[in-house]
Coordinates of N, CA and C in Angstrom, one line a residue:
X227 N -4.5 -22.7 9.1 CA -5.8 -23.2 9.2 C -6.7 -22.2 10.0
X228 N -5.7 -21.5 11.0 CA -6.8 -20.5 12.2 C -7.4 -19.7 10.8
X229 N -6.5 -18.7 10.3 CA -6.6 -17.7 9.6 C -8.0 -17.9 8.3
X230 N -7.9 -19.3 8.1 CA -8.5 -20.0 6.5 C -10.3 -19.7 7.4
X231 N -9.8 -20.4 8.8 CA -11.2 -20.9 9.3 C -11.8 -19.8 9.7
X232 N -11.0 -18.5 10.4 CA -11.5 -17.1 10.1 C -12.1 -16.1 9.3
X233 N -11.6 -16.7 8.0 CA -12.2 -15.7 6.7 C -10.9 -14.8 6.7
X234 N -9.7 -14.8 7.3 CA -8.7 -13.7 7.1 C -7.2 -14.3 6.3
X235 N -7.0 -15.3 5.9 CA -6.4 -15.6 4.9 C -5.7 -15.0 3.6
X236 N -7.3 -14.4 3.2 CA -7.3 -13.6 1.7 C -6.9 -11.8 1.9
X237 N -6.9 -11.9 3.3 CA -5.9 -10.6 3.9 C -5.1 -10.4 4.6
X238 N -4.5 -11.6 4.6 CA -3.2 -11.8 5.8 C -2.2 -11.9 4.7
X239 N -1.6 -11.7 4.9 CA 0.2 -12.6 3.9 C 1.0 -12.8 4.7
X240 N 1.3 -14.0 4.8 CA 2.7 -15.2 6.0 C 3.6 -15.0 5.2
X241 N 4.6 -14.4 5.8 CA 6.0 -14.5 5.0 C 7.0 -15.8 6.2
X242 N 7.7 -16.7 5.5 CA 8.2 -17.3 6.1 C 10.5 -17.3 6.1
X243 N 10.4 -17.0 6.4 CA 12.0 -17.0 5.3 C 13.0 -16.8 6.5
X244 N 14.1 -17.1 6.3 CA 15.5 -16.8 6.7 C 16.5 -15.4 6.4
X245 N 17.7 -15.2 6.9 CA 18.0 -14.6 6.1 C 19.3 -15.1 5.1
X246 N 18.9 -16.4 5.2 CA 20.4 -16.7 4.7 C 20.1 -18.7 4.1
X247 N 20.5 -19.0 3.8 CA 20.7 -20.7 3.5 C 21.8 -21.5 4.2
X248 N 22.0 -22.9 3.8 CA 23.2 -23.4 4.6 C 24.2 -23.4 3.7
X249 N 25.3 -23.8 3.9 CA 26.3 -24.2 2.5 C 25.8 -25.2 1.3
X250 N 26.5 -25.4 0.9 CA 25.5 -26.4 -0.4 C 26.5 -27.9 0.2
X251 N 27.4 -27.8 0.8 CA 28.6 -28.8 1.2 C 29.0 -28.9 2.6
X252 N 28.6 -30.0 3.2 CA 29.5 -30.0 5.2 C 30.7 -29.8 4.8
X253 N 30.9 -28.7 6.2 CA 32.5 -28.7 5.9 C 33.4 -29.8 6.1
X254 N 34.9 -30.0 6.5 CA 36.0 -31.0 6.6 C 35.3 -31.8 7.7
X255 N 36.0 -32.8 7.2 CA 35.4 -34.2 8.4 C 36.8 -34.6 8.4
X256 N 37.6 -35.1 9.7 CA 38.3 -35.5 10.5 C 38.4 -36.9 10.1
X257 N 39.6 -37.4 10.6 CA 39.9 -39.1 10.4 C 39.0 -39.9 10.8
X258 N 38.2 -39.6 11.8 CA 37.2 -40.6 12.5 C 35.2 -39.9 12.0
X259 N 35.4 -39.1 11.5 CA 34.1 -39.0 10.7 C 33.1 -37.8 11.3
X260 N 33.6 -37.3 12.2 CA 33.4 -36.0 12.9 C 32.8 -34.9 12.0
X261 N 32.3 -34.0 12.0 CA 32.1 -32.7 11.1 C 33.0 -31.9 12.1
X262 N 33.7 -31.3 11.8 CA 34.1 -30.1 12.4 C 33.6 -28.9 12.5
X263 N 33.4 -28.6 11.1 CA 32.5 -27.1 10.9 C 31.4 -27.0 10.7
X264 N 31.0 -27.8 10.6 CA 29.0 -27.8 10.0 C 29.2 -26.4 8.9
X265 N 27.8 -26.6 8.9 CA 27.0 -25.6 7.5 C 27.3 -23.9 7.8
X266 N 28.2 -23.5 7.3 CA 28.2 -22.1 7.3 C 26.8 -21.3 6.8
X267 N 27.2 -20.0 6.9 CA 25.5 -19.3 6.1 C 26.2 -19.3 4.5
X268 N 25.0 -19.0 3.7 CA 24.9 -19.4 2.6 C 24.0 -18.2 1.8
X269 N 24.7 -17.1 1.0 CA 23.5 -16.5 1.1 C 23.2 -16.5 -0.4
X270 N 23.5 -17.4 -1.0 CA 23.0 -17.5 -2.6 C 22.0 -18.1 -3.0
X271 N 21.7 -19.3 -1.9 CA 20.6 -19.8 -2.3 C 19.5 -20.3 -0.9
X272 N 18.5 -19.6 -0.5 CA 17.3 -20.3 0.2 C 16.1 -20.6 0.3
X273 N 15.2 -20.8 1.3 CA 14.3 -21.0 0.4 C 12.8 -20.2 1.7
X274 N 12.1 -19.8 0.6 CA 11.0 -19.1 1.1 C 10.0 -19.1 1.1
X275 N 8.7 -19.2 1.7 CA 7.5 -20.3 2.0 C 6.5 -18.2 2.5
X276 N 5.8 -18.4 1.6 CA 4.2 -17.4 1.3 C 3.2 -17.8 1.0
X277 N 2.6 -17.8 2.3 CA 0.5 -17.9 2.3 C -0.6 -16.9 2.4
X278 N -1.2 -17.0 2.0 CA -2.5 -16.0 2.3 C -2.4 -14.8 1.3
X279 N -3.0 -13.8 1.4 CA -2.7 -12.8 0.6 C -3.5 -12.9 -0.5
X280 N -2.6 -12.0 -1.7 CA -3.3 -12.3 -3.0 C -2.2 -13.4 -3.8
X281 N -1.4 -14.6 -3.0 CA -1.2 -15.2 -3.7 C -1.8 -16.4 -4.1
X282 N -1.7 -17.3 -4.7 CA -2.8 -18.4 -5.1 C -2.4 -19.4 -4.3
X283 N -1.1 -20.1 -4.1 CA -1.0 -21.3 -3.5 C -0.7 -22.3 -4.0
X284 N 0.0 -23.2 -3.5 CA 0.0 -24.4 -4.1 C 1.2 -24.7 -5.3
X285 N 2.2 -23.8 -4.9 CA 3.0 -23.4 -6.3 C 4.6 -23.4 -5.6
X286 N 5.5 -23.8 -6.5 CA 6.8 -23.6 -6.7 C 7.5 -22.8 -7.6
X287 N 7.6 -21.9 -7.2 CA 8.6 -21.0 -8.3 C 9.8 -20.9 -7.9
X288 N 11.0 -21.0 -8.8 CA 12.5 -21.1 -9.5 C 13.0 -22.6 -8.8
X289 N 14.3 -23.0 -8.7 CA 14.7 -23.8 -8.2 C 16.0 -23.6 -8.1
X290 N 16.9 -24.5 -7.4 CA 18.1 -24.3 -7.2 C 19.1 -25.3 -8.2
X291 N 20.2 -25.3 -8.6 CA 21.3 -26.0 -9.0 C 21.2 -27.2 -8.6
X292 N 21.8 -28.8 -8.9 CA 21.8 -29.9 -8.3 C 22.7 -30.0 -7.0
X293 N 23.5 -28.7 -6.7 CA 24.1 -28.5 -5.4 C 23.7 -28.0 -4.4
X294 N 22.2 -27.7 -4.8 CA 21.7 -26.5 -4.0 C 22.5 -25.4 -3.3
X295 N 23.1 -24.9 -4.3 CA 24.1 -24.2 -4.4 C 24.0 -22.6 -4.7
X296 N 23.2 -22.6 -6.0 CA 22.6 -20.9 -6.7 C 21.6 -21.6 -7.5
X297 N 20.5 -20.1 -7.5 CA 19.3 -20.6 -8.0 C 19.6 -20.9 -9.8
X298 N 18.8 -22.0 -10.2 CA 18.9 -22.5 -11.6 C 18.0 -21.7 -12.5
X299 N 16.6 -21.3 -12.2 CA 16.2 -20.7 -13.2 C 14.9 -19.5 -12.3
X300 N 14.5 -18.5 -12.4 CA 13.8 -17.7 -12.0 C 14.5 -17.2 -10.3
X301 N 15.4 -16.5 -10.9 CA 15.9 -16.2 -9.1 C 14.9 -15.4 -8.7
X302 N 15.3 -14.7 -7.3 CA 14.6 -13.7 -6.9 C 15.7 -12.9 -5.9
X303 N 15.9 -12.0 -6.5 CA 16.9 -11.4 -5.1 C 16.2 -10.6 -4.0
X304 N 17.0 -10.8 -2.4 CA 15.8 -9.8 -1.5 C 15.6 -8.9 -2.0
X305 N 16.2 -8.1 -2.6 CA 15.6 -7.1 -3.2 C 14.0 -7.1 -3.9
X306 N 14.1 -7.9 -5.0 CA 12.7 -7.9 -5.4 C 12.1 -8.7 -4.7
X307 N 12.4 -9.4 -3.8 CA 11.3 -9.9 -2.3 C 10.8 -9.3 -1.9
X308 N 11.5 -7.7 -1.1 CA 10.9 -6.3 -0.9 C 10.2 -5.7 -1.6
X309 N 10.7 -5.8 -2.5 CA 9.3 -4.9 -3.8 C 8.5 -5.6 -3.9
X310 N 8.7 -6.8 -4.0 CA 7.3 -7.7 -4.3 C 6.2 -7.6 -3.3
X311 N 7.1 -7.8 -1.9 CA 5.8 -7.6 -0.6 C 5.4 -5.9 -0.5
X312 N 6.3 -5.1 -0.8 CA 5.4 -3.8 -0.5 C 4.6 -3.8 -1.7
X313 N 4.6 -4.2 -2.7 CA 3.3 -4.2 -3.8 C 2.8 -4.9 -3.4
X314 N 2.7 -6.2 -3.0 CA 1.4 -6.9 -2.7 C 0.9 -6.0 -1.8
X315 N 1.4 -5.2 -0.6 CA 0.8 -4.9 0.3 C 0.2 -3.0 0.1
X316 N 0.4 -3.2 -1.2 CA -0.3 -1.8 -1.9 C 1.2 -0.3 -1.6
X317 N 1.7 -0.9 -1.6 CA 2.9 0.6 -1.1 C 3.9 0.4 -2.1
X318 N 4.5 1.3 -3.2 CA 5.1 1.9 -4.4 C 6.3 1.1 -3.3
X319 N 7.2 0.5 -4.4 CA 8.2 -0.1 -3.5 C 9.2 1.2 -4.2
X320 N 9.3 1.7 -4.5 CA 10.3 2.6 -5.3 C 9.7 3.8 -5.0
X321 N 9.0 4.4 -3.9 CA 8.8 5.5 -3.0 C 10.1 5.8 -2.3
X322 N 10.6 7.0 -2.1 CA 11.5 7.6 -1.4 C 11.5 7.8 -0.3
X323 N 12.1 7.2 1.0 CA 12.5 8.1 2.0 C 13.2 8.8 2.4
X324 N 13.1 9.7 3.6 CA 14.6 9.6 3.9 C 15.3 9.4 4.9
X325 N 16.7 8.8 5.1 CA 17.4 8.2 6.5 C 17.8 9.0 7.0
X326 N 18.5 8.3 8.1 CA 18.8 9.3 9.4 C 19.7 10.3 8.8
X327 N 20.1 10.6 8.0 CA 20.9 11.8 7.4 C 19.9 12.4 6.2
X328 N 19.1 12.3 6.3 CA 18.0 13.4 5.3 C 18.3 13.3 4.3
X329 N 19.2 11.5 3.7 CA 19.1 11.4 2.2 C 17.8 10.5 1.9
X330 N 17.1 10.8 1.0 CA 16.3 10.2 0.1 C 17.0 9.0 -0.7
X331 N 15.8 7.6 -0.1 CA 16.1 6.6 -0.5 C 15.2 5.6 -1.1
X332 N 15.0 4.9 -1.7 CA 14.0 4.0 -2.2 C 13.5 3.3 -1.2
X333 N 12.6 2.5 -1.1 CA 12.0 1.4 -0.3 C 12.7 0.2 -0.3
X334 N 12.8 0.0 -2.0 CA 13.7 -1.1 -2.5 C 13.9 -0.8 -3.9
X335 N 15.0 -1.4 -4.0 CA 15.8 -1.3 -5.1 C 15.6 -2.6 -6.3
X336 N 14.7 -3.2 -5.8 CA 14.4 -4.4 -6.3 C 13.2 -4.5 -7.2
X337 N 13.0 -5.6 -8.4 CA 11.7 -5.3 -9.2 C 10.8 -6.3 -8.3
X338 N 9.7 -5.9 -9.3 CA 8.8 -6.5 -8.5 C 8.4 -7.7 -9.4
X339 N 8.3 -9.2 -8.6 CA 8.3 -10.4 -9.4 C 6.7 -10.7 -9.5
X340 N 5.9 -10.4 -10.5 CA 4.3 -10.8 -10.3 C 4.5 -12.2 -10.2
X341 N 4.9 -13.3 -10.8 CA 5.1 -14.7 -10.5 C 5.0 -14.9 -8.9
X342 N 5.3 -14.3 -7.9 CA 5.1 -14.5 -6.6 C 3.4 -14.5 -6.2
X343 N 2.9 -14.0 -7.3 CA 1.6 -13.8 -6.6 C 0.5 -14.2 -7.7
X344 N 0.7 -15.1 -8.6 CA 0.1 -15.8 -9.5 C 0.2 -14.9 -10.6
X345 N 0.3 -14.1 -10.7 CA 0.2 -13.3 -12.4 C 1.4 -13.8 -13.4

């Protein structure tokens, strides 16, 4: 709301995300009803919440399995999460750097999903 009431919204982009999900299943439960292990990380399926920017709003893209388990239809791997945000944010996500050993590497290896951003 600050950002909307500012006028800076339509140049801000909120990325909100994890790096990980929970299991799709609590672990073993004990004779008397206990969890023992709770939710391990999960990294096949989570979920990720983007405002402002040039995306439109108001929108759900892919979903998950009835286990919430792996995504059912339109995944996204971080990969093209990274490409997607360095194009939104105007930078060739498939520009090369290079790491601390002077190899030349991409930004990301990931495509870029216009569906994140209304197109």
């Amino acid at each position: 709301d600050d950002l909307a009431q500012r006028v800076l919204l339509d140049e801000t982009l909120v990325v909100c995300m994890g790096e990980f999900g929970r299991t799709p299943r609590f672990g073993q439960f004990t004779g008397n009803g206990v969890n023992e292990t709770g939710r391990d990380h999960w990294s096949q399926c989570y979920s990720l919440l983007i405002a402002g920017g040039p995306q439109p709003g108001g929108r759900i893209i892919g979903r998950s399995d009835r286990f919430a388990a792996y995504p059912a239809d339109d995944p996204i791997t971080p990969q093209d999460l990274a490409a997607s945000l360095l194009h939104a944010l105007g930078v060739d996500p498939g520009m090369e750097v290079r790491d601390a050993f002077t190899r030349t590497v991409p930004l990301s290896t990931g495509q870029v999903k216009p569906a994140l951003f209304g197109a």
